[in-house]
Amino acid sequence: MKSPINFEEIYESYIDSENELNRQERYDGKESFYRASSSGFCSRKIYYESVEQIEPTNPVEPKGKRIMRLGTVVHEDLQNALVYYNNINNKELLNKEKIIKNKQKEKFHIEKNIEIKELNVRGHYDCVFEGDNVYLFDFKTIANWSYSKKFGHKKEFDPSIHQELQLGTYGYAVKEEFGRLDGMYLVYYNKDNSMMNSASIPLGYTNRAYNFWYNVREEHKKGLPPFQQGVSPVQSWNCSYCPYLDHCNPPNRKRR
C-alpha cells in the first residue's frame, strides 16, 4: 500500500522554493552578467542565459532537482564544517596570546562573491584557505562511476574541462583579491559511499578561463553564435540536457 502522503511532491515544492530564494539572492538585478558556473559550456546556451535572458524551455525534471539538491546539502555541510574550524581555531589562538604575535592566523573564506568586470563575469567560490599560502577549493558531488573514473585503478580521460575552467575563473578573481594564488583543488564527494578525494588543478587554468570568457564575450557582440561542434555545443550529447533545447532546436537533436 502506497503512503497516503506524497513526499516527493512536498520535497519538490520545497526545492523549488529554495531554488527561487537562491536565484533572487544571487541573480536578481545581475542577469546580464555571465555566470562563472557556466565556464566551458556551449556558447549558445550562455547567450540565451545572459544575453537574451530567457526562461528555460526545458526545465530540470523532479529527479534531477533532487540530485542537484543533494549536492547543495553536501556543499552547505562542508562549508559549515569550515566555519566551525574557523571558530575553534580562533578560540585556541585567543588562549595563546603570546603565540599569536609570532604566528600568521589561518582562515577559511566561505561562499564569497567574485566579479571579473572586464569580462562581465560573476559567481561565488566555495572556499579559499588563507595562511602562509592561498589555496582555492571547489566542492563537487559525483556518483561512484564518475568517481572511479577519476580516482580508481583504471582512470579514464575525460575531455570535458568545464569544472577546471569554472575553478580557473574563480582562481583568476581570487588572485586579484588576495594578491596571490598558490594552488587550486577540486574536492570530490562520492555520494554513493561518502568517500572523498581531491585533484590539483594547474594554475594555468586561470589564463585559460580568462581566454574562454574573453572569446565568449567577443563572439556574443556579433549576436547568437552559430552551431559549431566543440563550441556550440561543446559536446553533442550536451544538447539533450540543455534547459534551452526547444528554443535552440539544434540539428540532429535528441530529446532526453
PDB file of C-alpha atoms in Angstrom:
ATOM      1  CA  MET A   1       0.000   0.000   0.000  1.00  0.00           C
ATOM      2  CA  LYS A   2       1.380   3.367  -1.008  1.00  0.00           C
ATOM      3  CA  SER A   3       1.943   6.090   1.563  1.00  0.00           C
ATOM      4  CA  PRO A   4      -1.024   8.456   1.994  1.00  0.00           C
ATOM      5  CA  ILE A   5       1.494  11.329   1.892  1.00  0.00           C
ATOM      6  CA  ASN A   6       3.195  12.321  -1.368  1.00  0.00           C
ATOM      7  CA  PHE A   7       6.640  13.135  -0.009  1.00  0.00           C
ATOM      8  CA  GLU A   8       8.134  13.603  -3.455  1.00  0.00           C
ATOM      9  CA  GLU A   9       5.639  16.350  -4.226  1.00  0.00           C
ATOM     10  CA  ILE A  10       6.270  18.079  -0.888  1.00  0.00           C
ATOM     11  CA  TYR A  11      10.041  17.875  -1.358  1.00  0.00           C
ATOM     12  CA  GLU A  12       9.831  19.138  -4.930  1.00  0.00           C
ATOM     13  CA  SER A  13       7.857  22.163  -3.742  1.00  0.00           C
ATOM     14  CA  TYR A  14      10.456  22.851  -1.054  1.00  0.00           C
ATOM     15  CA  ILE A  15      13.346  22.552  -3.538  1.00  0.00           C
ATOM     16  CA  ASP A  16      11.598  24.934  -5.944  1.00  0.00           C
ATOM     17  CA  SER A  17      11.160  27.428  -3.110  1.00  0.00           C
ATOM     18  CA  GLU A  18      14.817  27.174  -2.068  1.00  0.00           C
ATOM     19  CA  ASN A  19      16.000  27.488  -5.674  1.00  0.00           C
ATOM     20  CA  GLU A  20      13.898  30.602  -6.150  1.00  0.00           C
ATOM     21  CA  LEU A  21      15.302  32.190  -2.990  1.00  0.00           C
ATOM     22  CA  ASN A  22      18.810  31.377  -4.194  1.00  0.00           C
ATOM     23  CA  ARG A  23      18.043  32.866  -7.620  1.00  0.00           C
ATOM     24  CA  GLN A  24      16.734  36.074  -6.091  1.00  0.00           C
ATOM     25  CA  GLU A  25      19.742  36.404  -3.800  1.00  0.00           C
ATOM     26  CA  ARG A  26      22.361  35.680  -6.451  1.00  0.00           C
ATOM     27  CA  TYR A  27      20.938  36.836  -9.764  1.00  0.00           C
ATOM     28  CA  ASP A  28      18.164  39.403  -9.351  1.00  0.00           C
ATOM     29  CA  GLY A  29      19.397  42.618 -10.947  1.00  0.00           C
ATOM     30  CA  LYS A  30      22.540  40.857 -12.166  1.00  0.00           C
ATOM     31  CA  GLU A  31      21.080  38.809 -15.020  1.00  0.00           C
ATOM     32  CA  SER A  32      23.324  40.432 -17.640  1.00  0.00           C
ATOM     33  CA  PHE A  33      26.475  39.053 -16.013  1.00  0.00           C
ATOM     34  CA  TYR A  34      27.919  35.820 -17.316  1.00  0.00           C
ATOM     35  CA  ARG A  35      27.790  33.088 -14.684  1.00  0.00           C
ATOM     36  CA  ALA A  36      31.150  31.642 -13.675  1.00  0.00           C
ATOM     37  CA  SER A  37      29.409  28.287 -13.200  1.00  0.00           C
ATOM     38  CA  SER A  38      28.793  28.209 -16.985  1.00  0.00           C
ATOM     39  CA  SER A  39      32.522  28.163 -17.764  1.00  0.00           C
ATOM     40  CA  GLY A  40      33.296  25.763 -20.595  1.00  0.00           C
ATOM     41  CA  PHE A  41      29.658  25.358 -21.602  1.00  0.00           C
ATOM     42  CA  CYS A  42      28.044  25.847 -25.017  1.00  0.00           C
ATOM     43  CA  SER A  43      28.324  29.442 -26.218  1.00  0.00           C
ATOM     44  CA  ARG A  44      24.706  29.430 -27.444  1.00  0.00           C
ATOM     45  CA  LYS A  45      23.470  28.273 -24.021  1.00  0.00           C
ATOM     46  CA  ILE A  46      25.412  31.091 -22.347  1.00  0.00           C
ATOM     47  CA  TYR A  47      23.939  33.557 -24.862  1.00  0.00           C
ATOM     48  CA  TYR A  48      20.355  32.501 -24.059  1.00  0.00           C
ATOM     49  CA  GLU A  49      21.130  32.635 -20.337  1.00  0.00           C
ATOM     50  CA  SER A  50      22.888  36.004 -20.044  1.00  0.00           C
ATOM     51  CA  VAL A  51      22.276  37.972 -23.244  1.00  0.00           C
ATOM     52  CA  GLU A  52      18.714  37.042 -24.234  1.00  0.00           C
ATOM     53  CA  GLN A  53      17.916  36.240 -20.577  1.00  0.00           C
ATOM     54  CA  ILE A  54      15.045  33.932 -21.488  1.00  0.00           C
ATOM     55  CA  GLU A  55      13.293  31.453 -19.222  1.00  0.00           C
ATOM     56  CA  PRO A  56      14.374  27.811 -19.733  1.00  0.00           C
ATOM     57  CA  THR A  57      12.111  25.962 -22.152  1.00  0.00           C
ATOM     58  CA  ASN A  58      13.223  22.571 -20.799  1.00  0.00           C
ATOM     59  CA  PRO A  59      13.458  22.868 -17.002  1.00  0.00           C
ATOM     60  CA  VAL A  60      15.084  20.180 -14.893  1.00  0.00           C
ATOM     61  CA  GLU A  61      12.839  17.244 -14.030  1.00  0.00           C
ATOM     62  CA  PRO A  62      11.989  16.460 -10.355  1.00  0.00           C
ATOM     63  CA  LYS A  63      14.548  13.627 -10.094  1.00  0.00           C
ATOM     64  CA  GLY A  64      17.272  15.919 -11.421  1.00  0.00           C
ATOM     65  CA  LYS A  65      16.297  18.601  -8.905  1.00  0.00           C
ATOM     66  CA  ARG A  66      16.660  16.126  -6.047  1.00  0.00           C
ATOM     67  CA  ILE A  67      20.089  15.053  -7.291  1.00  0.00           C
ATOM     68  CA  MET A  68      21.275  18.673  -7.506  1.00  0.00           C
ATOM     69  CA  ARG A  69      19.778  19.420  -4.089  1.00  0.00           C
ATOM     70  CA  LEU A  70      21.889  16.627  -2.611  1.00  0.00           C
ATOM     71  CA  GLY A  71      24.958  18.442  -3.944  1.00  0.00           C
ATOM     72  CA  THR A  72      23.767  21.664  -2.342  1.00  0.00           C
ATOM     73  CA  VAL A  73      23.260  19.961   1.029  1.00  0.00           C
ATOM     74  CA  VAL A  74      26.781  18.472   0.953  1.00  0.00           C
ATOM     75  CA  HIS A  75      28.219  21.875  -0.032  1.00  0.00           C
ATOM     76  CA  GLU A  76      26.470  23.566   2.869  1.00  0.00           C
ATOM     77  CA  ASP A  77      27.601  20.900   5.334  1.00  0.00           C
ATOM     78  CA  LEU A  78      31.240  21.129   4.229  1.00  0.00           C
ATOM     79  CA  GLN A  79      31.161  24.911   4.414  1.00  0.00           C
ATOM     80  CA  ASN A  80      29.576  24.781   7.877  1.00  0.00           C
ATOM     81  CA  ALA A  81      32.409  22.474   8.929  1.00  0.00           C
ATOM     82  CA  LEU A  82      34.932  25.084   7.781  1.00  0.00           C
ATOM     83  CA  VAL A  83      33.119  27.833   9.677  1.00  0.00           C
ATOM     84  CA  TYR A  84      33.313  25.538  12.715  1.00  0.00           C
ATOM     85  CA  TYR A  85      37.062  25.132  12.109  1.00  0.00           C
ATOM     86  CA  ASN A  86      37.475  28.917  11.943  1.00  0.00           C
ATOM     87  CA  ASN A  87      35.664  29.376  15.239  1.00  0.00           C
ATOM     88  CA  ILE A  88      37.614  26.645  17.051  1.00  0.00           C
ATOM     89  CA  ASN A  89      40.938  27.782  15.605  1.00  0.00           C
ATOM     90  CA  ASN A  90      40.353  31.410  16.566  1.00  0.00           C
ATOM     91  CA  LYS A  91      39.310  30.384  20.084  1.00  0.00           C
ATOM     92  CA  GLU A  92      42.511  28.387  20.542  1.00  0.00           C
ATOM     93  CA  LEU A  93      44.594  31.285  19.296  1.00  0.00           C
ATOM     94  CA  LEU A  94      42.928  33.668  21.720  1.00  0.00           C
ATOM     95  CA  ASN A  95      44.018  31.374  24.546  1.00  0.00           C
ATOM     96  CA  LYS A  96      47.632  31.640  23.375  1.00  0.00           C
ATOM     97  CA  GLU A  97      48.076  35.391  23.037  1.00  0.00           C
ATOM     98  CA  LYS A  98      51.874  35.219  23.199  1.00  0.00           C
ATOM     99  CA  ILE A  99      51.942  32.882  20.203  1.00  0.00           C
ATOM    100  CA  ILE A 100      49.541  34.972  18.119  1.00  0.00           C
ATOM    101  CA  LYS A 101      52.079  37.767  17.743  1.00  0.00           C
ATOM    102  CA  ASN A 102      54.523  35.400  16.050  1.00  0.00           C
ATOM    103  CA  LYS A 103      52.053  33.296  14.121  1.00  0.00           C
ATOM    104  CA  GLN A 104      50.044  34.112  10.998  1.00  0.00           C
ATOM    105  CA  LYS A 105      46.377  33.402  11.521  1.00  0.00           C
ATOM    106  CA  GLU A 106      44.847  30.768   9.239  1.00  0.00           C
ATOM    107  CA  LYS A 107      41.329  31.205   7.963  1.00  0.00           C
ATOM    108  CA  PHE A 108      38.818  29.740   5.512  1.00  0.00           C
ATOM    109  CA  HIS A 109      36.815  32.226   3.425  1.00  0.00           C
ATOM    110  CA  ILE A 110      33.477  30.679   2.507  1.00  0.00           C
ATOM    111  CA  GLU A 111      30.991  31.265  -0.343  1.00  0.00           C
ATOM    112  CA  LYS A 112      32.200  34.683  -1.437  1.00  0.00           C
ATOM    113  CA  ASN A 113      31.040  36.675  -4.463  1.00  0.00           C
ATOM    114  CA  ILE A 114      33.590  37.328  -7.218  1.00  0.00           C
ATOM    115  CA  GLU A 115      33.394  39.660 -10.203  1.00  0.00           C
ATOM    116  CA  ILE A 116      35.686  39.986 -13.207  1.00  0.00           C
ATOM    117  CA  LYS A 117      34.382  43.279 -14.520  1.00  0.00           C
ATOM    118  CA  GLU A 118      36.360  43.435 -17.750  1.00  0.00           C
ATOM    119  CA  LEU A 119      34.768  40.131 -18.784  1.00  0.00           C
ATOM    120  CA  ASN A 120      31.344  40.792 -17.219  1.00  0.00           C
ATOM    121  CA  VAL A 121      31.609  37.523 -15.239  1.00  0.00           C
ATOM    122  CA  ARG A 122      30.495  36.910 -11.685  1.00  0.00           C
ATOM    123  CA  GLY A 123      29.980  33.954  -9.369  1.00  0.00           C
ATOM    124  CA  HIS A 124      30.671  32.531  -5.914  1.00  0.00           C
ATOM    125  CA  TYR A 125      33.667  30.453  -4.938  1.00  0.00           C
ATOM    126  CA  ASP A 126      33.202  27.659  -2.389  1.00  0.00           C
ATOM    127  CA  CYS A 127      36.294  28.088  -0.246  1.00  0.00           C
ATOM    128  CA  VAL A 128      39.613  29.926  -0.040  1.00  0.00           C
ATOM    129  CA  PHE A 129      42.194  28.997   2.596  1.00  0.00           C
ATOM    130  CA  GLU A 130      44.375  31.920   3.669  1.00  0.00           C
ATOM    131  CA  GLY A 131      47.521  31.281   5.683  1.00  0.00           C
ATOM    132  CA  ASP A 132      51.162  31.242   4.675  1.00  0.00           C
ATOM    133  CA  ASN A 133      49.769  30.322   1.243  1.00  0.00           C
ATOM    134  CA  VAL A 134      46.452  30.945  -0.501  1.00  0.00           C
ATOM    135  CA  TYR A 135      44.552  27.927  -1.814  1.00  0.00           C
ATOM    136  CA  LEU A 136      41.252  27.755  -3.679  1.00  0.00           C
ATOM    137  CA  PHE A 137      38.865  24.792  -3.316  1.00  0.00           C
ATOM    138  CA  ASP A 138      35.659  23.886  -5.129  1.00  0.00           C
ATOM    139  CA  PHE A 139      33.392  21.083  -3.870  1.00  0.00           C
ATOM    140  CA  LYS A 140      31.795  18.587  -6.264  1.00  0.00           C
ATOM    141  CA  THR A 141      29.421  15.694  -5.592  1.00  0.00           C
ATOM    142  CA  ILE A 142      29.643  12.824  -8.072  1.00  0.00           C
ATOM    143  CA  ALA A 143      28.348   9.276  -8.429  1.00  0.00           C
ATOM    144  CA  ASN A 144      30.572   6.274  -7.810  1.00  0.00           C
ATOM    145  CA  TRP A 145      31.006   5.557 -11.537  1.00  0.00           C
ATOM    146  CA  SER A 146      32.394   9.044 -12.218  1.00  0.00           C
ATOM    147  CA  TYR A 147      34.448   8.919  -9.022  1.00  0.00           C
ATOM    148  CA  SER A 148      36.099   5.653 -10.094  1.00  0.00           C
ATOM    149  CA  LYS A 149      36.969   7.173 -13.479  1.00  0.00           C
ATOM    150  CA  LYS A 150      38.873   9.920 -11.676  1.00  0.00           C
ATOM    151  CA  PHE A 151      40.454   8.032  -8.792  1.00  0.00           C
ATOM    152  CA  GLY A 152      40.094   4.287  -9.495  1.00  0.00           C
ATOM    153  CA  HIS A 153      42.717   1.831 -10.685  1.00  0.00           C
ATOM    154  CA  LYS A 154      41.587   2.315 -14.294  1.00  0.00           C
ATOM    155  CA  LYS A 155      41.355   6.062 -14.666  1.00  0.00           C
ATOM    156  CA  GLU A 156      39.759   7.338 -17.872  1.00  0.00           C
ATOM    157  CA  PHE A 157      40.450  10.546 -19.733  1.00  0.00           C
ATOM    158  CA  ASP A 158      37.551  12.992 -19.635  1.00  0.00           C
ATOM    159  CA  PRO A 159      37.596  15.524 -22.497  1.00  0.00           C
ATOM    160  CA  SER A 160      35.319  17.896 -20.582  1.00  0.00           C
ATOM    161  CA  ILE A 161      37.166  20.705 -18.790  1.00  0.00           C
ATOM    162  CA  HIS A 162      34.082  22.539 -17.548  1.00  0.00           C
ATOM    163  CA  GLN A 163      34.965  22.081 -13.867  1.00  0.00           C
ATOM    164  CA  GLU A 164      38.580  23.109 -14.426  1.00  0.00           C
ATOM    165  CA  LEU A 165      37.549  26.272 -16.277  1.00  0.00           C
ATOM    166  CA  GLN A 166      34.989  27.104 -13.596  1.00  0.00           C
ATOM    167  CA  LEU A 167      37.700  26.767 -10.949  1.00  0.00           C
ATOM    168  CA  GLY A 168      40.087  28.790 -13.117  1.00  0.00           C
ATOM    169  CA  THR A 169      37.506  31.582 -13.350  1.00  0.00           C
ATOM    170  CA  TYR A 170      37.280  31.748  -9.579  1.00  0.00           C
ATOM    171  CA  GLY A 171      41.060  31.458  -9.380  1.00  0.00           C
ATOM    172  CA  TYR A 172      41.602  34.486 -11.589  1.00  0.00           C
ATOM    173  CA  ALA A 173      39.408  36.589  -9.276  1.00  0.00           C
ATOM    174  CA  VAL A 174      40.944  35.108  -6.109  1.00  0.00           C
ATOM    175  CA  LYS A 175      44.437  36.032  -7.293  1.00  0.00           C
ATOM    176  CA  GLU A 176      43.238  39.585  -7.863  1.00  0.00           C
ATOM    177  CA  GLU A 177      41.632  39.698  -4.403  1.00  0.00           C
ATOM    178  CA  PHE A 178      44.459  38.176  -2.331  1.00  0.00           C
ATOM    179  CA  GLY A 179      47.410  39.200  -4.487  1.00  0.00           C
ATOM    180  CA  ARG A 180      48.487  35.585  -4.923  1.00  0.00           C
ATOM    181  CA  LEU A 181      47.210  32.074  -5.534  1.00  0.00           C
ATOM    182  CA  ASP A 182      49.382  29.084  -4.656  1.00  0.00           C
ATOM    183  CA  GLY A 183      47.111  26.192  -5.592  1.00  0.00           C
ATOM    184  CA  MET A 184      43.656  25.187  -6.835  1.00  0.00           C
ATOM    185  CA  TYR A 185      41.826  21.971  -5.997  1.00  0.00           C
ATOM    186  CA  LEU A 186      38.608  20.199  -6.925  1.00  0.00           C
ATOM    187  CA  VAL A 187      37.348  18.304  -3.867  1.00  0.00           C
ATOM    188  CA  TYR A 188      35.077  15.382  -4.783  1.00  0.00           C
ATOM    189  CA  TYR A 189      32.475  13.796  -2.520  1.00  0.00           C
ATOM    190  CA  ASN A 190      31.236  10.372  -3.638  1.00  0.00           C
ATOM    191  CA  LYS A 191      27.511  10.500  -2.946  1.00  0.00           C
ATOM    192  CA  ASP A 192      27.196   6.692  -3.160  1.00  0.00           C
ATOM    193  CA  ASN A 193      29.699   5.782  -0.422  1.00  0.00           C
ATOM    194  CA  SER A 194      30.748   9.151   1.094  1.00  0.00           C
ATOM    195  CA  MET A 195      34.410   8.754   0.112  1.00  0.00           C
ATOM    196  CA  MET A 196      36.314  11.987  -0.548  1.00  0.00           C
ATOM    197  CA  ASN A 197      39.328  12.818  -2.664  1.00  0.00           C
ATOM    198  CA  SER A 198      40.821  15.865  -4.330  1.00  0.00           C
ATOM    199  CA  ALA A 199      42.536  16.744  -7.591  1.00  0.00           C
ATOM    200  CA  SER A 200      45.102  19.502  -8.009  1.00  0.00           C
ATOM    201  CA  ILE A 201      44.336  21.740 -10.994  1.00  0.00           C
ATOM    202  CA  PRO A 202      47.202  23.588 -12.741  1.00  0.00           C
ATOM    203  CA  LEU A 203      47.237  27.332 -12.120  1.00  0.00           C
ATOM    204  CA  GLY A 204      47.427  27.814 -15.874  1.00  0.00           C
ATOM    205  CA  TYR A 205      43.653  27.272 -15.947  1.00  0.00           C
ATOM    206  CA  THR A 206      43.218  30.820 -14.661  1.00  0.00           C
ATOM    207  CA  ASN A 207      44.526  32.098 -18.003  1.00  0.00           C
ATOM    208  CA  ARG A 208      42.558  29.505 -19.962  1.00  0.00           C
ATOM    209  CA  ALA A 209      39.383  30.577 -18.155  1.00  0.00           C
ATOM    210  CA  TYR A 210      40.101  34.243 -18.859  1.00  0.00           C
ATOM    211  CA  ASN A 211      40.590  33.471 -22.560  1.00  0.00           C
ATOM    212  CA  PHE A 212      37.383  31.406 -22.630  1.00  0.00           C
ATOM    213  CA  TRP A 213      35.273  34.274 -21.318  1.00  0.00           C
ATOM    214  CA  TYR A 214      37.061  36.849 -23.462  1.00  0.00           C
ATOM    215  CA  ASN A 215      36.252  34.808 -26.589  1.00  0.00           C
ATOM    216  CA  VAL A 216      32.646  34.275 -25.477  1.00  0.00           C
ATOM    217  CA  ARG A 217      32.116  37.984 -24.961  1.00  0.00           C
ATOM    218  CA  GLU A 218      33.680  38.894 -28.321  1.00  0.00           C
ATOM    219  CA  GLU A 219      31.558  36.262 -30.060  1.00  0.00           C
ATOM    220  CA  HIS A 220      28.356  37.462 -28.417  1.00  0.00           C
ATOM    221  CA  LYS A 221      28.949  41.011 -29.617  1.00  0.00           C
ATOM    222  CA  LYS A 222      28.142  39.642 -33.088  1.00  0.00           C
ATOM    223  CA  GLY A 223      24.871  38.073 -31.938  1.00  0.00           C
ATOM    224  CA  LEU A 224      23.744  34.485 -31.437  1.00  0.00           C
ATOM    225  CA  PRO A 225      26.672  32.123 -32.142  1.00  0.00           C
ATOM    226  CA  PRO A 226      26.220  29.634 -34.993  1.00  0.00           C
ATOM    227  CA  PHE A 227      26.233  25.889 -34.446  1.00  0.00           C
ATOM    228  CA  GLN A 228      29.851  24.781 -34.262  1.00  0.00           C
ATOM    229  CA  GLN A 229      30.886  21.441 -32.803  1.00  0.00           C
ATOM    230  CA  GLY A 230      33.322  21.927 -29.942  1.00  0.00           C
ATOM    231  CA  VAL A 231      31.949  25.385 -29.141  1.00  0.00           C
ATOM    232  CA  SER A 232      28.187  25.351 -29.711  1.00  0.00           C
ATOM    233  CA  PRO A 233      27.706  22.685 -28.455  1.00  0.00           C
ATOM    234  CA  VAL A 234      30.946  21.683 -26.755  1.00  0.00           C
ATOM    235  CA  GLN A 235      29.890  18.022 -26.985  1.00  0.00           C
ATOM    236  CA  SER A 236      26.868  16.854 -28.964  1.00  0.00           C
ATOM    237  CA  TRP A 237      25.316  14.934 -26.070  1.00  0.00           C
ATOM    238  CA  ASN A 238      25.104  18.163 -24.054  1.00  0.00           C
ATOM    239  CA  CYS A 239      22.105  19.267 -26.121  1.00  0.00           C
ATOM    240  CA  SER A 240      19.875  16.537 -24.706  1.00  0.00           C
ATOM    241  CA  TYR A 241      20.274  18.032 -21.223  1.00  0.00           C
ATOM    242  CA  CYS A 242      20.192  21.705 -22.160  1.00  0.00           C
ATOM    243  CA  PRO A 243      17.469  23.810 -20.466  1.00  0.00           C
ATOM    244  CA  TYR A 244      17.063  25.750 -23.755  1.00  0.00           C
ATOM    245  CA  LEU A 245      16.724  22.723 -26.057  1.00  0.00           C
ATOM    246  CA  ASP A 246      13.351  23.661 -27.553  1.00  0.00           C
ATOM    247  CA  HIS A 247      14.335  27.295 -28.013  1.00  0.00           C
ATOM    248  CA  CYS A 248      17.632  26.374 -29.676  1.00  0.00           C
ATOM    249  CA  ASN A 249      16.375  23.367 -31.667  1.00  0.00           C
ATOM    250  CA  PRO A 250      19.825  22.081 -32.675  1.00  0.00           C
ATOM    251  CA  PRO A 251      20.239  19.922 -35.797  1.00  0.00           C
ATOM    252  CA  ASN A 252      20.048  16.160 -35.163  1.00  0.00           C
ATOM    253  CA  ARG A 253      18.639  16.864 -31.726  1.00  0.00           C
ATOM    254  CA  LYS A 254      17.866  14.069 -29.312  1.00  0.00           C
ATOM    255  CA  ARG A 255      15.356  14.543 -26.544  1.00  0.00           C
ATOM    256  CA  ARG A 256      16.263  13.384 -23.047  1.00  0.00           C
TER     257      ARG A 256
END
